[in-house]
Short mmCIF file of C-alpha atoms in Angstrom, two decimals:
data_model
loop_
_atom_site.label_atom_id
_atom_site.label_comp_id
_atom_site.label_asym_id
_atom_site.label_seq_id
_atom_site.Cartn_x
_atom_site.Cartn_y
_atom_site.Cartn_z
CA MET O 144 127.49 113.79 129.83
CA ARG O 145 124.62 111.54 130.81
CA SER O 146 122.18 113.55 128.69
CA GLN O 147 124.31 112.70 125.64
CA VAL O 148 124.49 108.97 126.32
CA VAL O 149 120.79 108.20 125.81
CA PRO O 150 120.53 109.94 122.41
CA MET O 151 123.76 108.27 121.27
CA ILE O 152 122.49 104.82 122.26
CA SER O 153 119.16 105.52 120.55
CA LEU O 154 120.94 106.60 117.38
CA PHE O 155 123.12 103.48 117.45
CA ILE O 156 120.03 101.25 117.79
CA LEU O 157 118.26 102.99 114.90
CA VAL O 158 121.30 102.66 112.64
CA TYR O 159 121.73 98.99 113.57
CA VAL O 160 118.05 98.14 112.96
CA TYR O 161 117.73 99.96 109.64
CA ALA O 162 121.23 99.38 108.27
CA ASP O 163 120.42 96.04 106.67
CA THR O 164 117.45 97.18 104.60
CA GLU O 165 119.28 97.25 101.27
CA CYS O 166 118.22 94.39 99.05
CA PRO O 167 119.64 92.70 95.94
CA ALA O 168 118.28 93.36 92.44
CA ASN O 169 114.51 92.91 91.98
CA GLU O 170 113.91 92.72 95.74
CA VAL O 171 112.37 95.11 98.26
CA TYR O 172 112.66 95.24 102.03
CA ASP O 173 109.49 94.33 103.92
CA ALA O 174 109.41 94.94 107.67
CA CYS O 175 106.48 92.54 108.07
CA GLY O 176 106.23 90.17 105.11
CA LYS O 177 104.89 86.65 104.66
CA ALA O 178 107.01 83.58 105.34
CA CYS O 179 106.77 82.43 101.72
CA GLU O 180 106.82 84.04 98.31
CA PRO O 181 106.36 82.88 94.72
CA ALA O 182 109.26 80.71 93.61
CA CYS O 183 110.12 78.93 90.38
CA ASN O 184 109.46 75.56 92.04
CA ASP O 185 106.26 76.84 93.76
CA PRO O 186 104.80 79.79 91.81
CA HIS O 187 101.55 79.93 93.80
CA PRO O 188 102.30 78.97 97.43
CA VAL O 189 99.12 77.98 99.24
CA LEU O 190 100.30 77.14 102.75
CA CYS O 191 102.00 80.14 104.26
CA LEU O 192 102.60 80.90 107.93
CA PRO O 193 100.55 83.91 109.06
CA SER O 194 103.59 85.42 110.74
CA CYS O 195 105.49 88.63 110.29
CA PHE O 196 109.00 88.28 108.84
CA ALA O 197 111.35 91.20 108.21
CA GLY O 198 113.68 90.97 105.25
CA CYS O 199 114.08 91.23 101.51
CA LYS O 200 111.46 89.70 99.25
CA CYS O 201 110.95 89.56 95.51
CA LYS O 202 109.18 92.52 93.94
CA ASP O 203 105.64 91.90 92.69
CA GLY O 204 105.72 89.87 89.48
CA PHE O 205 109.07 88.20 90.27
CA PHE O 206 109.92 84.65 91.37
CA ARG O 207 112.75 83.35 93.54
CA ASN O 208 114.87 80.90 91.54
CA GLU O 209 117.15 78.06 92.65
CA LYS O 210 120.07 80.52 92.92
CA ASP O 211 118.03 82.58 95.44
CA GLU O 212 117.66 85.41 92.90
CA CYS O 213 114.42 87.17 91.98
CA VAL O 214 113.69 86.72 88.28
CA LYS O 215 110.83 87.89 86.05
CA GLU O 216 110.58 84.53 84.28
CA CYS O 217 111.61 81.09 85.48
CA PRO O 218 113.89 78.93 83.34
CA GLY O 219 112.02 76.58 81.04
CA THR O 220 108.70 78.41 81.40
CA SER O 221 107.38 81.34 79.48
CA THR O 222 103.84 81.54 80.82
CA THR O 223 104.42 81.45 84.58
CA LYS O 224 103.01 84.58 86.21
CA ALA O 225 103.48 85.62 89.81
CA PRO O 226 100.30 86.30 91.79
#
């Protein structure tokens, strides 16, 4: 019985840790990403904490808009390019 408890707990922990890695449209999960990303109101963020943050982030070439969605082009601009 005891030999089954440790693997079951390990499996539960793995499922819990990796269960929330699905991301909305145009986003990817990053286990160690930057604290900031290109946004419509700040397309080229300069000051960014050098920390490791796990979570969903916009795919390369996308910006986070005011609705917290990742979009290819920001409203009102046609020349904004993500870094």
